Amino acid sequence: MEFSVITIITLTISALLLIASVKVLAGKGWILGFLRGFGGLLMVLLAVVVGLGGLNLGLYGACSSTQSIANVSFEKVSLQSYEASVVEIKSGRATDLMLDGDMWNAGVQRLRFPLFGGKEFCRLSSLNTRYYSVEQQAARPTSDIVFGASTLGFDLYSLASSVFVPGIVADREETAFQPMEQGILFSVKRGESDFVISSLNTNHD
């Protein structure tokens, strides 16, 4: 796993907090014993959270118009049924799954760090499908696939999107829908103003 500068910084902070907490807990004296112990335990907890956050960030890639977040290809199994092969570029995780529908889009989770020059890190969070026909869309099942990204049960995006985390802004965007087509390798990446799906080749079966 490659580590970004922010990941290294968070792991360093975590280590320093852990060292400081050990020193606090090792201190002697009855008067401040309770406060020292309570404060030390809080520092241990904070060190663990910061450390897990840094490791979890390693699953995210830098948002860039020149670098794919994920690559997706389709194999047609039957009418309105496709086998999708998904490769998440940063983590290297490859997933094969079945999708029902005519079109697809991708959901992308983004973490922004205003204190570090507004750096952005992204990952594929979902694939969703739909049908061309309004009647089929209402009557037939679609596919909504969620890609998890936790480190030892810790998910930095979930934390930052549910409570205030200083220095981190979490949001989520979806690409526009487009047809599932066999023989094309699709790339999910950052566009000029939003996230887009582009073709890495033009070969059709």
XYZ file of N, CA and C in Angstrom:
615
model
N 0.841 -1.194 0.000
C 0.000 0.000 0.000
C 0.880 1.249 0.000
N 0.665 2.165 -0.926
C 1.404 3.409 -0.956
C 0.787 4.390 0.027
N 1.636 5.164 0.708
C 1.150 6.124 1.684
C 1.329 7.535 1.157
N 0.291 8.368 1.292
C 0.380 9.768 0.920
C 1.038 10.543 2.048
N 1.376 11.806 1.773
C 1.997 12.660 2.787
C 1.072 12.819 3.985
N -0.238 13.002 3.713
C -1.197 13.178 4.799
C -1.291 11.918 5.646
N -1.248 10.749 5.009
C -1.278 9.486 5.753
C -0.074 9.377 6.677
N 1.109 9.722 6.163
C 2.326 9.661 6.979
C 2.236 10.629 8.150
N 1.702 11.833 7.895
C 1.561 12.830 8.959
C 0.624 12.326 10.052
N -0.522 11.751 9.646
C -1.484 11.265 10.642
C -0.909 10.116 11.457
N -0.153 9.234 10.821
C 0.467 8.131 11.560
C 1.528 8.657 12.529
N 2.253 9.704 12.124
C 3.246 10.309 13.011
C 2.572 10.939 14.225
N 1.475 11.675 13.978
C 0.720 12.279 15.077
C 0.200 11.205 16.022
N -0.290 10.111 15.447
C -0.796 9.007 16.260
C 0.293 8.450 17.163
N 1.489 8.263 16.606
C 2.601 7.730 17.400
C 2.990 8.690 18.518
N 3.025 9.991 18.215
C 3.372 10.986 19.232
C 2.332 11.028 20.346
N 1.051 10.938 19.958
C -0.012 10.917 20.964
C 0.095 9.688 21.855
N 0.433 8.558 21.240
C 0.559 7.323 22.010
C 1.711 7.422 23.008
N 2.841 8.000 22.560
C 3.988 8.173 23.460
C 3.629 9.108 24.611
N 2.934 10.215 24.266
C 2.540 11.176 25.299
C 1.577 10.552 26.299
N 0.652 9.712 25.794
C -0.322 9.083 26.693
C 0.352 8.111 27.647
N 1.368 7.396 27.155
C 2.103 6.471 28.021
C 2.810 7.241 29.135
N 3.390 8.395 28.782
C 4.064 9.213 29.796
C 3.081 9.728 30.838
N 1.886 10.142 30.373
C 0.871 10.639 31.302
C 0.422 9.541 32.252
N 0.154 8.351 31.682
C -0.323 7.240 32.505
C 0.751 6.737 33.466
N 2.006 6.950 33.107
C 3.103 6.464 33.952
C 3.455 7.432 35.076
N 2.900 8.642 35.029
C 3.200 9.643 36.048
C 2.663 9.243 37.417
N 3.265 9.781 38.472
C 2.866 9.443 39.836
C 2.236 10.656 40.520
N 1.535 10.422 41.605
C 0.890 11.496 42.352
C -0.587 11.221 42.510
N -1.074 11.341 43.757
C -2.466 10.995 44.018
C -3.432 12.116 43.656
N -3.027 13.355 43.811
C -3.958 14.470 43.635
C -4.523 14.524 42.226
N -3.639 14.381 41.255
C -4.081 14.456 39.858
C -4.180 13.072 39.221
N -4.200 12.056 40.062
C -4.212 10.695 39.525
C -5.387 10.402 38.611
N -6.582 10.782 39.082
C -7.762 10.489 38.269
C -7.727 11.240 36.945
N -7.439 12.553 37.028
C -7.404 13.357 35.804
C -6.304 12.883 34.864
N -5.164 12.496 35.463
C -4.064 12.003 34.640
C -4.465 10.720 33.923
N -5.089 9.810 34.662
C -5.507 8.550 34.049
C -6.561 8.752 32.983
N -7.550 9.616 33.287
C -8.610 9.877 32.314
C -8.046 10.540 31.064
N -7.174 11.541 31.286
C -6.568 12.228 30.146
C -5.693 11.299 29.326
N -4.963 10.423 30.018
C -4.116 9.475 29.299
C -4.914 8.521 28.443
N -6.033 8.036 28.984
C -6.876 7.120 28.211
C -7.482 7.820 27.000
N -7.861 9.096 27.177
C -8.385 9.856 26.041
C -7.324 10.011 24.957
N -6.090 10.237 25.366
C -5.004 10.377 24.395
C -4.732 9.070 23.672
N -4.838 7.946 24.403
C -4.687 6.642 23.755
C -5.774 6.446 22.707
N -7.022 6.777 23.078
C -8.135 6.641 22.147
C -7.935 7.526 20.928
N -7.503 8.771 21.155
C -7.271 9.687 20.042
C -6.153 9.184 19.145
N -5.103 8.623 19.750
C -3.994 8.080 18.968
C -4.461 6.935 18.079
N -5.311 6.067 18.627
C -5.835 4.936 17.850
C -6.693 5.432 16.693
N -7.578 6.414 16.970
C -8.458 6.946 15.925
C -7.649 7.607 14.814
N -6.661 8.426 15.191
C -5.835 9.102 14.189
C -5.038 8.082 13.375
N -4.500 7.066 14.050
C -3.743 6.036 13.345
C -4.585 5.251 12.363
N -5.782 4.834 12.800
C -6.676 4.101 11.902
C -7.128 4.987 10.748
N -7.337 6.288 11.044
C -7.720 7.211 9.981
C -6.643 7.326 8.922
N -5.388 7.388 9.357
C -4.288 7.460 8.408
C -4.180 6.211 7.554
N -4.349 5.048 8.177
C -4.313 3.795 7.416
C -5.492 3.700 6.460
N -6.676 4.120 6.925
C -7.868 4.062 6.085
C -7.738 4.974 4.874
N -7.071 6.107 5.054
C -6.868 7.036 3.941
C -6.028 6.405 2.837
N -5.238 5.393 3.205
C -4.434 4.701 2.207
C -5.255 3.960 1.167
N -6.566 3.784 1.421
C -7.448 3.128 0.450
C -7.968 4.112 -0.588
N -7.697 5.400 -0.391
C -8.168 6.442 -1.296
C -7.033 6.894 -2.212
N -7.383 7.192 -3.458
C -6.411 7.737 -4.389
C -6.618 9.229 -4.561
N -5.600 9.933 -5.024
C -5.720 11.361 -5.273
C -6.711 11.606 -6.408
N -7.602 12.583 -6.226
C -8.559 12.931 -7.277
C -7.811 13.612 -8.417
N -7.866 13.038 -9.600
C -7.117 13.590 -10.724
C -7.825 13.266 -12.031
N -7.765 14.198 -12.971
C -8.370 13.967 -14.282
C -7.514 13.042 -15.136
N -6.296 12.760 -14.686
C -5.392 11.906 -15.451
C -5.242 10.513 -14.851
N -5.847 10.290 -13.691
C -5.707 8.992 -13.025
C -7.071 8.408 -12.704
N -7.281 7.162 -13.088
C -8.559 6.496 -12.847
C -8.745 6.186 -11.371
N -9.981 6.306 -10.918
C -10.346 5.851 -9.581
C -10.642 4.356 -9.628
N -11.310 3.943 -10.712
C -11.629 2.527 -10.921
C -11.820 2.283 -12.409
N -11.534 1.057 -12.838
C -11.800 0.631 -14.208
C -12.889 -0.434 -14.194
N -13.814 -0.333 -15.150
C -14.963 -1.240 -15.186
C -15.162 -1.749 -16.609
N -15.400 -3.045 -16.754
C -15.738 -3.628 -18.054
C -16.932 -4.557 -17.884
N -17.631 -4.821 -18.993
C -18.860 -5.609 -18.941
C -18.821 -6.757 -19.939
N -19.405 -7.874 -19.529
C -19.614 -9.034 -20.394
C -21.108 -9.322 -20.394
N -21.724 -9.269 -21.559
C -23.170 -9.481 -21.642
C -23.498 -10.952 -21.439
N -24.351 -11.233 -20.470
C -24.750 -12.598 -20.149
C -26.063 -12.945 -20.836
N -27.005 -12.038 -20.781
C -28.297 -12.192 -21.443
C -28.891 -10.801 -21.614
N -30.085 -10.740 -22.163
C -30.730 -9.449 -22.366
C -30.866 -8.718 -21.029
N -30.284 -7.534 -20.955
C -30.350 -6.677 -19.764
C -29.733 -7.327 -18.529
N -28.728 -8.161 -18.756
C -27.984 -8.783 -17.659
C -26.503 -8.838 -18.039
N -25.642 -8.306 -17.178
C -24.222 -8.197 -17.484
C -23.379 -8.659 -16.298
N -22.212 -9.232 -16.628
C -21.207 -9.491 -15.606
C -20.199 -8.350 -15.659
N -20.029 -7.671 -14.555
C -19.116 -6.530 -14.492
C -17.832 -6.918 -13.775
N -16.712 -6.460 -14.321
C -15.416 -6.631 -13.667
C -14.937 -5.253 -13.229
N -14.740 -5.097 -11.934
C -14.394 -3.796 -11.360
C -13.024 -3.883 -10.697
N -12.145 -2.960 -11.038
C -10.825 -2.883 -10.406
C -10.677 -1.500 -9.783
N -10.533 -1.465 -8.454
C -10.287 -0.210 -7.752
C -8.782 0.064 -7.791
N -8.403 1.151 -8.436
C -7.003 1.382 -8.765
C -6.112 1.514 -7.536
N -6.501 2.297 -6.557
C -5.633 2.547 -5.404
C -5.400 1.289 -4.577
N -6.477 0.586 -4.238
C -6.348 -0.600 -3.387
C -5.969 -1.845 -4.177
N -6.232 -1.827 -5.493
C -5.965 -2.997 -6.314
C -7.016 -4.080 -6.196
N -8.085 -3.814 -5.453
C -9.136 -4.814 -5.257
C -9.910 -5.035 -6.554
N -10.069 -6.286 -6.938
C -10.824 -6.652 -8.142
C -12.091 -7.391 -7.731
N -13.214 -7.019 -8.339
C -14.503 -7.601 -7.991
C -15.277 -7.939 -9.253
N -15.827 -9.145 -9.311
C -16.732 -9.548 -10.391
C -18.135 -9.657 -9.820
N -19.104 -9.077 -10.511
C -20.475 -9.097 -10.003
C -21.469 -9.033 -11.150
N -22.701 -9.439 -10.862
C -23.769 -9.442 -11.853
C -24.622 -8.189 -11.693
N -24.952 -7.563 -12.824
C -25.769 -6.356 -12.826
C -26.954 -6.529 -13.762
N -28.108 -6.046 -13.352
C -29.313 -6.071 -14.178
C -29.680 -4.651 -14.576
N -29.962 -4.454 -15.870
C -30.354 -3.135 -16.338
C -29.770 -2.831 -17.699
N -29.937 -1.583 -18.129
C -29.406 -1.124 -19.413
C -28.259 -0.131 -19.240
N -28.327 0.669 -18.183
C -27.336 1.721 -17.957
C -26.737 1.603 -16.556
N -25.623 2.268 -16.363
C -24.956 2.231 -15.066
C -24.344 3.584 -14.738
N -24.122 3.793 -13.452
C -23.331 4.940 -13.028
C -22.500 4.556 -11.815
N -21.604 5.432 -11.432
C -20.708 5.168 -10.302
C -20.865 6.246 -9.242
N -20.829 5.826 -7.981
C -20.790 6.762 -6.860
C -19.364 6.870 -6.355
N -18.947 8.079 -6.026
C -17.574 8.322 -5.579
C -17.586 9.065 -4.245
N -16.863 8.540 -3.277
C -16.677 9.234 -2.003
C -15.416 10.085 -2.084
N -15.503 11.300 -1.513
C -14.366 12.213 -1.575
C -14.068 12.779 -0.187
N -12.801 12.821 0.158
C -12.332 13.451 1.392
C -11.440 14.626 1.013
N -11.785 15.824 1.504
C -11.003 17.028 1.207
C -10.332 17.539 2.480
N -9.112 18.035 2.319
C -8.312 18.522 3.439
C -7.942 19.986 3.201
N -8.810 20.927 3.602
C -8.558 22.355 3.377
C -7.256 22.847 3.995
N -6.837 22.264 5.115
C -5.620 22.710 5.787
C -4.358 22.253 5.065
N -4.499 21.350 4.107
C -3.358 20.861 3.332
C -3.501 21.265 1.870
N -3.853 22.521 1.658
C -3.969 23.035 0.297
C -5.173 22.529 -0.458
N -6.181 22.046 0.261
C -7.385 21.558 -0.405
C -7.208 20.229 -1.103
N -6.230 19.444 -0.682
C -6.002 18.140 -1.316
C -7.248 17.271 -1.215
N -7.510 16.515 -2.278
C -8.692 15.665 -2.343
C -8.288 14.216 -2.590
N -8.970 13.308 -1.899
C -8.741 11.879 -2.077
C -10.082 11.205 -2.326
N -10.112 10.268 -3.282
C -11.380 9.684 -3.724
C -11.304 8.166 -3.788
N -12.481 7.557 -3.741
C -12.577 6.111 -3.939
C -13.952 5.775 -4.490
N -14.031 4.657 -5.218
C -15.311 4.166 -5.725
C -16.145 3.657 -4.559
N -17.385 4.149 -4.449
C -18.237 3.734 -3.332
C -19.427 2.892 -3.764
N -19.858 3.003 -5.041
C -21.036 2.232 -5.456
C -21.139 2.152 -6.973
N -21.857 1.138 -7.435
C -22.306 1.022 -8.828
C -23.814 0.842 -8.797
N -24.512 1.562 -9.670
C -25.970 1.500 -9.713
C -26.426 1.337 -11.158
N -27.556 0.674 -11.344
C -28.070 0.465 -12.697
C -29.507 0.958 -12.821
N -29.932 1.126 -14.067
C -31.315 1.482 -14.348
C -31.657 1.015 -15.758
N -32.943 1.105 -16.126
C -33.418 0.677 -17.441
C -33.769 1.893 -18.292
N -33.761 1.682 -19.615
C -34.210 2.738 -20.522
C -35.700 2.997 -20.336
N -36.460 1.907 -20.228
C -37.918 1.995 -20.146
C -38.375 2.411 -18.750
N -39.265 3.393 -18.696
C -39.831 3.828 -17.420
C -40.615 2.691 -16.775
N -41.337 1.919 -17.606
C -42.135 0.807 -17.089
C -41.235 -0.263 -16.469
N -40.146 -0.599 -17.154
C -39.218 -1.591 -16.611
C -38.525 -1.073 -15.352
N -38.202 0.199 -15.349
C -37.550 0.784 -14.185
C -38.429 0.673 -12.946
N -39.734 0.789 -13.152
C -40.669 0.719 -12.031
C -40.968 -0.717 -11.611
N -40.888 -1.657 -12.574
C -41.339 -3.019 -12.295
C -40.209 -4.023 -12.065
N -39.039 -3.773 -12.630
C -37.971 -4.762 -12.561
C -36.885 -4.345 -11.565
N -36.177 -5.331 -11.006
C -35.122 -5.006 -10.034
C -33.904 -4.380 -10.709
N -33.289 -3.442 -10.030
C -32.029 -2.867 -10.479
C -30.922 -3.314 -9.526
N -29.702 -2.985 -9.874
C -28.557 -3.384 -9.041
C -27.958 -2.154 -8.374
N -27.795 -2.239 -7.080
C -27.162 -1.166 -6.308
C -26.067 -1.801 -5.453
N -24.838 -1.694 -5.920
C -23.701 -2.346 -5.281
C -22.898 -1.324 -4.487
N -22.625 -1.640 -3.228
C -21.854 -0.747 -2.361
C -20.483 -1.370 -2.106
N -19.433 -0.570 -2.269
C -18.069 -1.020 -2.013
C -17.589 -0.418 -0.691
N -17.377 -1.276 0.295
C -16.941 -0.804 1.603
C -15.457 -0.471 1.613
N -15.075 0.368 2.582
C -13.659 0.730 2.717
C -13.353 1.021 4.175
N -13.236 -0.029 4.966
C -12.922 0.158 6.382
C -11.578 -0.488 6.701
N -10.925 0.049 7.715
C -9.666 -0.497 8.211
C -9.886 -0.945 9.647
N -9.880 -2.262 9.865
C -10.173 -2.822 11.192
C -11.497 -2.284 11.725
N -12.474 -2.169 10.821
C -13.792 -1.690 11.210
C -13.924 -0.180 11.255
N -12.858 0.558 10.969
C -12.888 2.026 11.022
C -13.026 2.592 9.620
N -14.003 3.485 9.432
C -14.261 4.110 8.134
C -14.185 5.623 8.316
N -13.125 6.231 7.801
C -12.908 7.669 7.975
C -14.014 8.484 7.322
N -14.478 8.054 6.152
C -15.536 8.794 5.463
C -16.823 8.799 6.284
N -17.199 7.646 6.811
C -18.422 7.565 7.617
C -18.330 8.472 8.836
N -17.154 8.507 9.470
C -16.972 9.369 10.637
C -17.079 10.839 10.249
N -16.356 11.231 9.188
C -16.312 12.643 8.796
C -17.630 13.140 8.216
N -18.446 12.229 7.678
C -19.728 12.642 7.103
C -20.849 12.663 8.132
N -20.606 12.066 9.310
C -21.655 12.015 10.332
C -21.405 12.979 11.489
N -20.144 13.284 11.779
C -19.814 14.236 12.845
C -18.737 15.187 12.334
N -18.549 16.291 13.035
C -17.530 17.259 12.646
C -16.147 16.721 12.982
N -15.307 16.628 11.960
C -13.914 16.227 12.150
C -13.047 17.386 11.672
N -12.306 18.032 12.558
C -11.508 19.196 12.169
C -10.572 18.902 10.997
N -10.622 19.754 9.979
C -9.695 19.637 8.859
C -10.097 18.667 7.777
N -11.278 18.022 7.895
C -11.710 17.058 6.881
C -13.129 17.381 6.433
N -13.337 17.428 5.125
C -14.673 17.618 4.554
C -14.998 16.387 3.713
N -16.092 15.707 4.043
C -16.490 14.490 3.326
C -17.733 14.759 2.492
N -17.710 14.330 1.233
C -18.907 14.417 0.407
C -18.926 13.262 -0.587
N -20.020 13.166 -1.311
C -20.203 12.063 -2.251
C -20.864 12.584 -3.517
N -20.421 12.101 -4.671
C -21.005 12.488 -5.949
C -21.243 11.241 -6.793
N -22.119 11.383 -7.780
C -22.383 10.292 -8.720
C -22.150 10.776 -10.143
N -21.692 9.869 -10.984
C -21.528 10.187 -12.399
C -22.889 10.116 -13.093
N -22.937 10.610 -14.315
C -24.142 10.455 -15.128
C -24.265 8.991 -15.559
N -25.499 8.543 -15.806
C -25.714 7.181 -16.299
C -25.297 7.084 -17.758
N -24.788 5.918 -18.120
C -24.500 5.647 -19.519
C -24.643 4.150 -19.773
N -24.795 3.748 -21.048
C -25.095 2.347 -21.358
C -23.987 1.385 -20.924
N -24.411 0.204 -20.466
C -23.456 -0.880 -20.248
C -23.158 -1.493 -21.605
N -21.889 -1.520 -21.977
C -21.499 -2.017 -23.293
C -20.355 -3.009 -23.163
N -20.494 -4.104 -23.895
C -19.454 -5.126 -23.897
C -18.291 -4.682 -24.773
N -17.084 -5.026 -24.370
C -15.914 -4.739 -25.187
C -15.273 -3.397 -24.935
N -15.803 -2.629 -23.993
C -15.228 -1.324 -23.681
C -14.703 -1.334 -22.248
N -13.511 -0.806 -22.068
C -12.961 -0.637 -20.729
C -13.257 0.794 -20.284
N -14.084 0.916 -19.262
C -14.491 2.227 -18.770
C -13.599 2.661 -17.606
N -13.414 3.961 -17.502
C -12.634 4.547 -16.420
C -13.483 5.560 -15.664
N -13.494 5.440 -14.338
C -14.156 6.431 -13.485
C -13.074 7.372 -12.973
N -13.222 8.673 -13.247
C -12.192 9.620 -12.842
C -12.783 11.001 -12.583
N -11.951 11.892 -12.128
C -12.355 13.265 -11.869
C -12.361 14.040 -13.181
N -13.484 14.744 -13.459
C -13.553 15.612 -14.622
C -13.199 17.038 -14.240
N -13.542 17.975 -15.101
C -13.229 19.373 -14.818
C -14.029 19.905 -13.636
N -15.302 19.505 -13.544
C -16.149 20.028 -12.470
C -16.855 18.937 -11.676
N -16.836 17.705 -12.177
C -17.491 16.603 -11.478
C -16.790 15.304 -11.849
N -17.371 14.190 -11.431
C -16.792 12.890 -11.755
C -17.455 12.333 -13.011
N -16.668 11.668 -13.847
C -17.156 11.223 -15.150
C -16.740 9.778 -15.415
N -17.434 9.172 -16.384
C -17.067 7.862 -16.913
C -16.566 8.076 -18.332
N -15.374 7.594 -18.621
C -14.821 7.731 -19.962
C -14.373 6.366 -20.468
N -14.214 6.255 -21.772
C -13.800 5.005 -22.391
C -12.294 5.001 -22.601
N -11.646 3.905 -22.203
C -10.213 3.763 -22.421
C -9.902 3.083 -23.742
N -10.921 2.562 -24.390
C -10.755 1.999 -25.729
C -12.062 2.181 -26.488
N -12.087 1.786 -27.724
C -13.298 1.936 -28.548
C -13.656 0.642 -29.235
N -13.237 -0.483 -28.643
C -13.486 -1.785 -29.261
C -14.845 -2.324 -28.866
N -15.663 -2.666 -29.806
C -16.964 -3.279 -29.560
C -16.952 -4.700 -30.085
N -17.640 -5.604 -29.383
C -17.800 -6.971 -29.880
C -18.961 -6.999 -30.862
